[in-house]
Coordinates of C-alpha atoms in Angstrom, one line a residue:
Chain A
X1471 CA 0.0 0.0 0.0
X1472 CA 2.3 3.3 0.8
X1473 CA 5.5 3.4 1.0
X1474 CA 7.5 2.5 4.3
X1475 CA 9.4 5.2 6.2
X1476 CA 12.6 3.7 7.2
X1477 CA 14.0 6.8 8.4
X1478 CA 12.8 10.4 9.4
X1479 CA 15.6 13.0 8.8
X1480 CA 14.8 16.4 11.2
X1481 CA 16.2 19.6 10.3
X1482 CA 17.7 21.1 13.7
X1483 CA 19.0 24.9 14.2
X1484 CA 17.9 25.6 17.6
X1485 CA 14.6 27.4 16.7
X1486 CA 11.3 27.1 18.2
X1487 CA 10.2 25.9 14.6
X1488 CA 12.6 22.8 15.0
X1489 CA 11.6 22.0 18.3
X1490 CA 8.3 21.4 16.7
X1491 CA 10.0 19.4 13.9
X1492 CA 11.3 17.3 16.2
X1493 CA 8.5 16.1 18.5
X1494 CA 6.6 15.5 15.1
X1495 CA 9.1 13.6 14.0
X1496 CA 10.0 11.2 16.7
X1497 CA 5.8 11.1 16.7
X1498 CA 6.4 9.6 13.0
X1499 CA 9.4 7.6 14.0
X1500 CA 8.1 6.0 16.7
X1501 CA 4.5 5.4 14.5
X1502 CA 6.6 3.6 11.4
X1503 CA 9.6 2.1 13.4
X1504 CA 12.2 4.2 12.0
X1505 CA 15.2 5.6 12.9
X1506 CA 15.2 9.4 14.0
X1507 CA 18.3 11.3 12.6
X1508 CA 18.4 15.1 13.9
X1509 CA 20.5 16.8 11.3
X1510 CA 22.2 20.1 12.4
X1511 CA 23.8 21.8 8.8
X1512 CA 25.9 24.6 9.7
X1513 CA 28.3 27.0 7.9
X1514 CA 30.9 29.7 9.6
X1515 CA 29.7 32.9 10.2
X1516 CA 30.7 34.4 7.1
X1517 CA 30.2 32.7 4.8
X1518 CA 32.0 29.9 3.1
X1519 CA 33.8 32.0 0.6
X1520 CA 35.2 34.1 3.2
X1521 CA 36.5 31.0 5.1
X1522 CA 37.7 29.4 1.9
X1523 CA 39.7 32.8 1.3
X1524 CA 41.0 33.6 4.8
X1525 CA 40.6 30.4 6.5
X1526 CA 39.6 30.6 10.2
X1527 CA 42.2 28.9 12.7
X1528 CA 42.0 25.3 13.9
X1529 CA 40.5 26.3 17.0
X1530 CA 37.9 28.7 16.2
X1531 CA 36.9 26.2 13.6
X1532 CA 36.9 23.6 16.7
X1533 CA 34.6 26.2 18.7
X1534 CA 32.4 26.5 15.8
X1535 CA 32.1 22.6 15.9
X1536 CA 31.4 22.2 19.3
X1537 CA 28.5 25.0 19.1
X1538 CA 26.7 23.5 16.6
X1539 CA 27.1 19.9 18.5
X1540 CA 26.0 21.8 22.0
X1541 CA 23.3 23.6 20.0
X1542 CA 22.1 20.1 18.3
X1543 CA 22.5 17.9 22.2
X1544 CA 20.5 21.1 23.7
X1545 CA 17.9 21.0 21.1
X1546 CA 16.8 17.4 21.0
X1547 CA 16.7 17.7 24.7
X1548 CA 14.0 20.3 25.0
X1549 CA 11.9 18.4 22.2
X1550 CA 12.6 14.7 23.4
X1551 CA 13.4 14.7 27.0
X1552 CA 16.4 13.7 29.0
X1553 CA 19.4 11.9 26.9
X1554 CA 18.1 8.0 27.0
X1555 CA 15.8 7.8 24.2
X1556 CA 13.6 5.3 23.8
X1557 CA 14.1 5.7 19.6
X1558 CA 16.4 4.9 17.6
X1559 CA 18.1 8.7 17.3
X1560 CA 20.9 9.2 15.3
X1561 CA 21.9 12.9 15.5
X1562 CA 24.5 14.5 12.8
X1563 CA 26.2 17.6 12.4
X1564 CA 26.9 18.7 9.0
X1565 CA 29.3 21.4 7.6
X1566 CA 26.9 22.5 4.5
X1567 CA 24.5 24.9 3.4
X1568 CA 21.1 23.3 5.3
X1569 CA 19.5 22.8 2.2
X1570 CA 21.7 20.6 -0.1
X1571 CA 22.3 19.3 3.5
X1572 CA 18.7 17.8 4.3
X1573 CA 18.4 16.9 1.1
X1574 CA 21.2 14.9 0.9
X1575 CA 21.3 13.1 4.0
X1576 CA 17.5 12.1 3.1
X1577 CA 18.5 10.7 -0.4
X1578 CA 16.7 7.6 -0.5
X1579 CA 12.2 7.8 -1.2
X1580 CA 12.0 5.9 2.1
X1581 CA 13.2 8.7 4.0
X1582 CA 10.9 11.0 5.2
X1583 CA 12.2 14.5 5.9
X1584 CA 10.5 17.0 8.7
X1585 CA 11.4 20.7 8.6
X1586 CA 10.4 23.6 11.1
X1587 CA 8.7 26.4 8.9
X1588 CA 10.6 29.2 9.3
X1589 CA 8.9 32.5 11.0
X1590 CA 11.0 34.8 8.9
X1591 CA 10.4 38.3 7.5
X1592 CA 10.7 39.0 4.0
X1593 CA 14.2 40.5 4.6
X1594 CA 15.8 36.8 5.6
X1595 CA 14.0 35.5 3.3
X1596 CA 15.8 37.7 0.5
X1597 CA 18.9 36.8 2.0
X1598 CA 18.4 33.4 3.2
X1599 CA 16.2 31.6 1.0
X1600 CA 13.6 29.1 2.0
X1601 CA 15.1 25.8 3.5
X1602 CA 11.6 24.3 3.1
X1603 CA 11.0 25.2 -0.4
X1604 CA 14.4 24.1 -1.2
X1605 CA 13.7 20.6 0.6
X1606 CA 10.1 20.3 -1.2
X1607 CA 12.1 21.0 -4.8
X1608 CA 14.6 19.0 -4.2
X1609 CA 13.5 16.1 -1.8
X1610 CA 13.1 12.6 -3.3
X1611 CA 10.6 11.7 -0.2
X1612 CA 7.8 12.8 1.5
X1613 CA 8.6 16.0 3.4
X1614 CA 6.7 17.4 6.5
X1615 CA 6.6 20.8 7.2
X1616 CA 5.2 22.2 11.0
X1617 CA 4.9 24.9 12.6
X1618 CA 6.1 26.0 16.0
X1619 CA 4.1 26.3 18.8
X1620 CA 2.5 29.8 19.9
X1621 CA 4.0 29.2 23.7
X1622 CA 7.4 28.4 22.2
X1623 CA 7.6 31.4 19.6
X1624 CA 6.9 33.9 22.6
X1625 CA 9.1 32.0 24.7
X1626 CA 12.1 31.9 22.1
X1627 CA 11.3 36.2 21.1
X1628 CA 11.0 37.2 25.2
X1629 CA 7.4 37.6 24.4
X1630 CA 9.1 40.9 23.0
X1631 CA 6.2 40.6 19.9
X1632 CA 2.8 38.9 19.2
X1633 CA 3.7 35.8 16.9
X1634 CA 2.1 37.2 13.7
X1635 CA -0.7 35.7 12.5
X1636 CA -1.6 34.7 9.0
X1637 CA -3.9 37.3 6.7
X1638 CA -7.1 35.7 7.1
X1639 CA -8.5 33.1 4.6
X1640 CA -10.4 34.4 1.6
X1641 CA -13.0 31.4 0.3
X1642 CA -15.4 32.4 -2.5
X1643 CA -18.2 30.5 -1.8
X1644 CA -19.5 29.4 1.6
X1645 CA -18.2 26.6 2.8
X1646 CA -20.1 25.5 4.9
X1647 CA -23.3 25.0 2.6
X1648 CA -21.3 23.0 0.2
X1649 CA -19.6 20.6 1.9
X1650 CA -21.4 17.8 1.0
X1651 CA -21.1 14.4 2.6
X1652 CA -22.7 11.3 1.1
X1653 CA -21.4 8.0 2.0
Chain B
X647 CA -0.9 15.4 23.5
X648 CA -0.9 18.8 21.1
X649 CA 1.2 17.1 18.7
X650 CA -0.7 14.3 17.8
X651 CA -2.5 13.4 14.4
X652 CA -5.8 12.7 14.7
X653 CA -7.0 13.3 11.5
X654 CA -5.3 13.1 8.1
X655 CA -7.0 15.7 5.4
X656 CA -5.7 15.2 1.5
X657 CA -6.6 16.9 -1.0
X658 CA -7.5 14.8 -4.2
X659 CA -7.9 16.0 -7.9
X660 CA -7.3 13.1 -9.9
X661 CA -3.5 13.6 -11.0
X662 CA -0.6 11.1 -10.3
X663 CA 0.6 12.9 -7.4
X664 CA -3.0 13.0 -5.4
X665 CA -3.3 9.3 -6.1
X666 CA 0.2 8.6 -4.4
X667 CA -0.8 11.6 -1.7
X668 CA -4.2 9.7 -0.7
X669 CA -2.3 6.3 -0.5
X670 CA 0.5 7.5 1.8
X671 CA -2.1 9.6 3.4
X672 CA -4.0 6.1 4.1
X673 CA -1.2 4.7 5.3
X674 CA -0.5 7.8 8.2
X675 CA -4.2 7.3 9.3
X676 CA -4.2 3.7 9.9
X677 CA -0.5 4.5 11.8
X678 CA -2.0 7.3 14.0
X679 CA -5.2 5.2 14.3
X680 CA -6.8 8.7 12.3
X681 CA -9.6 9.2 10.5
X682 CA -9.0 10.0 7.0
X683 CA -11.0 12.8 5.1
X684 CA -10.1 13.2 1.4
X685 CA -11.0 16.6 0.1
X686 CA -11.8 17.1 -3.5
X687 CA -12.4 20.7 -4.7
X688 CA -13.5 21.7 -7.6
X689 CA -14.7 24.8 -9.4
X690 CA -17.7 25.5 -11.6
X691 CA -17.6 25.9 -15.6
X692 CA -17.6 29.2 -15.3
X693 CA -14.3 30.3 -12.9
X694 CA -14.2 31.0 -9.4
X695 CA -14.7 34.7 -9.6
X696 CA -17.8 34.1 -12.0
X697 CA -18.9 31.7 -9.4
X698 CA -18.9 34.1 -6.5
X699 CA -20.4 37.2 -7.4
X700 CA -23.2 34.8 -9.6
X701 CA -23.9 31.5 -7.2
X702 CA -24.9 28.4 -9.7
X703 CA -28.8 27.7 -8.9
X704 CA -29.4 25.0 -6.9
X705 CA -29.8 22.6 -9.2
X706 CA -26.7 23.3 -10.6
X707 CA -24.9 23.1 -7.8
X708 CA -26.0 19.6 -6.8
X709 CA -24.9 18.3 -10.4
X710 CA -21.5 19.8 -10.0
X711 CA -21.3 17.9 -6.6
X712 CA -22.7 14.7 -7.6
X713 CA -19.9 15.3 -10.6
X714 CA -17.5 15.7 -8.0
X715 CA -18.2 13.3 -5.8
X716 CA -18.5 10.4 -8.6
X717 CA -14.4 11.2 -9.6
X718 CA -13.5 11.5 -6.3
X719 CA -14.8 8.1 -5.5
X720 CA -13.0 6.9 -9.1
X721 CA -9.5 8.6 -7.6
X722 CA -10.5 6.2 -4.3
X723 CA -10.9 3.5 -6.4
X724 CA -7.7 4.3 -8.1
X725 CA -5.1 4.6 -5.0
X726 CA -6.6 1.1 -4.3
X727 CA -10.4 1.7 -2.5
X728 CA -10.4 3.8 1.0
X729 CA -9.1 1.2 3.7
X730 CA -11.7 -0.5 6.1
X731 CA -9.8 -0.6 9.2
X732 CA -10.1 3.7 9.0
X733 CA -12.4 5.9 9.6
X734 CA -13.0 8.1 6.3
X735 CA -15.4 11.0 5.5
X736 CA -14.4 12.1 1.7
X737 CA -16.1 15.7 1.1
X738 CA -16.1 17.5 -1.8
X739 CA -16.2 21.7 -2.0
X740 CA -16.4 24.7 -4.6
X741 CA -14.2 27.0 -4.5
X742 CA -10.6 28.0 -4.4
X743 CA -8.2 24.9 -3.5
X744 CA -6.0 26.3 -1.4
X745 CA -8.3 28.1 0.5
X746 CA -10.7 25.5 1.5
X747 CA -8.0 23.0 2.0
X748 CA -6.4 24.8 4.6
X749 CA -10.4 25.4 5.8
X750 CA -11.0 21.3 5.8
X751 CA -8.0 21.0 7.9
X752 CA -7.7 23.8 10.7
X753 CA -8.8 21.7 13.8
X754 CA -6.5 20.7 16.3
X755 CA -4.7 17.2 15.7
X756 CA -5.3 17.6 11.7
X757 CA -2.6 16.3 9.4
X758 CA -2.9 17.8 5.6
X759 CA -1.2 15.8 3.0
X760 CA -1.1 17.3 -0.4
X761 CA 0.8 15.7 -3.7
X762 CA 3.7 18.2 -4.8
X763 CA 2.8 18.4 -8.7
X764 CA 5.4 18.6 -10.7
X765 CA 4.1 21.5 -13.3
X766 CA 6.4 23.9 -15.4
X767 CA 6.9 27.1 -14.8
X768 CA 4.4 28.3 -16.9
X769 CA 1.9 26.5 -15.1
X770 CA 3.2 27.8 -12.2
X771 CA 2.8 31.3 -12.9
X772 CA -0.5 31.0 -14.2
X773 CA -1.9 28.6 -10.8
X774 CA 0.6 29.0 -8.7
X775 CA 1.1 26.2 -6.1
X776 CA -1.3 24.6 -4.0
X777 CA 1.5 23.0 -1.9
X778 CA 3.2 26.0 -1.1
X779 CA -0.2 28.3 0.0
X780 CA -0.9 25.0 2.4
X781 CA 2.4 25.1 3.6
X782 CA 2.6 28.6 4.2
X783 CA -1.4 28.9 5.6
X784 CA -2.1 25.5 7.4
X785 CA -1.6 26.0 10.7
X786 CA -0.6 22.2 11.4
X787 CA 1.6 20.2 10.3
X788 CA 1.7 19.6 6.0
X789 CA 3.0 16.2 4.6
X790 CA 3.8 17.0 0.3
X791 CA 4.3 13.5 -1.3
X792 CA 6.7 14.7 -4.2
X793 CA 5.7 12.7 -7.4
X794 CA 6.5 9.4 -8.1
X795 CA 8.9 7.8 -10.8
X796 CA 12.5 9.0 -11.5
X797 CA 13.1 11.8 -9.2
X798 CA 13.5 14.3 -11.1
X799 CA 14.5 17.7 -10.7
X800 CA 17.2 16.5 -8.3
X801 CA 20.5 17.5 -9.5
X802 CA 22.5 14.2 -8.6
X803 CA 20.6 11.2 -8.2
X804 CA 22.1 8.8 -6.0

């Protein structure tokens, strides 16, 4: 009938969107027996070109390392609990543009990949791109997409802002006198 | 229990990708012991704008449905029947897709699964995409099934 999941790859950086991603996902990894693999994809803070050009010394590029392991070990703690799991969890850090990253380490159709949507403005956006729309292009499996909790959101922003919430939805024609159930 | 799925909504239009959306989206229910409630919207003859400012007489309207309801039950029957050990509760709607997708799936616990199409750009512009206005409107979680055979628009296949 469907396909099998054999493994749900999370994308991790720490925000309140991933948090999300990750409880859903060990929901799904638990539900199809798979193996969770929390990916963290990080690059140095300027930029690979930069670091390619004027390469950073060995122990900055250690501290970077550890961060993004601390930041990966700290994240799947808040979404799954203290260190013994009871999954399967595989966690990774990657030195990679997140995108490519995801997609890569989910490379086969029975890998299910789980993002966090990202609560951007259109200024990171620009910049940044969307890591979900690049995993939806790009993914060979089924990709999940979630979105954070309200709590977690104000928690994560110091409750400095409302979380925005989307333009309301614009339907044509009443729903509700054409749903139409029969059978 | 926030988090969990207790409901898996796809939307169904007939196309390759909805059938492989509606058969993984069987498959979620019966693993989150869900109910399942494929959505098929359609439009009338005329175009949605048409449609909204000059409603179809009832008559009409209830041959459009019937329409609609008889190919989403020939989709069913093409992803392989609705399963038996699942509760399901197909509905059809008029409208605009993305809209009332996101509408059939805003209660707590719903999962919407939606096939990723795999149009050109042309199409694109002139439709946009009905996977990325659920994934940037639902406000749970979106599973997009990308569609099946050799994958594509992936640089380097493995």
């Amino acid at each position: 009938m469907s396909q099998m999941v054999k493994r749900v790859v999370v994308g991790v950086d720490g925000s309140a969107g991933s948090v999300a991603a990750l409880k859903q996902g060990a929901q799904e990894a638990a539900r199809h027996g798979a193996a969770l693999c929390p990916v963290l994809a990080w690059t140095p803070p300027g930029g690979e070109a930069a670091d390619a050009m004027y390469p950073a010394p060995s122990d900055i590029r250690a501290h970077w390392e550890t961060e993004a392991r601390h930041t990966l070990t700290k994240t799947c703690e808040r979404a799954l609990g203290a260190a013994p799991f009871s999954l399967n969890v595989a966690p990774r850090v990657i030195r990679a543009e997140p995108g490519p990253a995801l997609v890569a380490s989910a490379r086969h159709t029975t890998d299910m990949l789980v993002l966090g949507a990202g609560d951007h403005g259109l200024w990171h956006r620009f910049l940044h791109g969307s890591v979900s729309r690049h995993c939806l292009r790009h993914a060979h499996g089924p990709v999940m997409v979630v979105h954070p909790d309200e709590t977690e959101v104000a928690e994560a922003r110091g409750k400095a802002r409302a979380p925005r919430r989307h333009p309301p939805v614009v339907v044509p024609v009443n729903p509700l006198d054409v749903w139409d159930r029969k059978g | 229990m926030r988090n969990s799925v207790r409901r898996v909504v796809v939307g169904v239009d007939g196309s390759a990708g909805s059938i492989a959306a509606l058969r993984q989206a069987a498959g979620e229910a019966r693993r989150h012991h869900a109910a399942l409630r494929p959505v098929l919207v359609y439009s009338s003859p005329e175009g949605d704008y048409v449609d909204m400012m000059w409603p179809p007489d009832p008559e009409t309207a209830r041959e459009l449905a019937h329409k609609a309801h008889d190919d989403l039950m020939c989709a069913c029957e093409r992803a392989g029947g609705l399963p038996d050990d699942v509760p399901c509760d197909p509905v059809v709607a008029r409208g605009q897709v993305g809209p009332l997708l996101v509408e059939a799936a805003t209660a707590d616990g719903d999962l919407l699964v939606v096939g990723g199409g795999s149009h050109n750009v042309v199409h694109r512009f002139l439709m946009g995409s009905v996977s990325r206005y659920c994934l940037r409107h639902a406000p749970g979680p979106v599973l997009v099934i990308p569609p099946e055979g050799p994958a594509g628009h992936g640089p380097g296949t493995p």
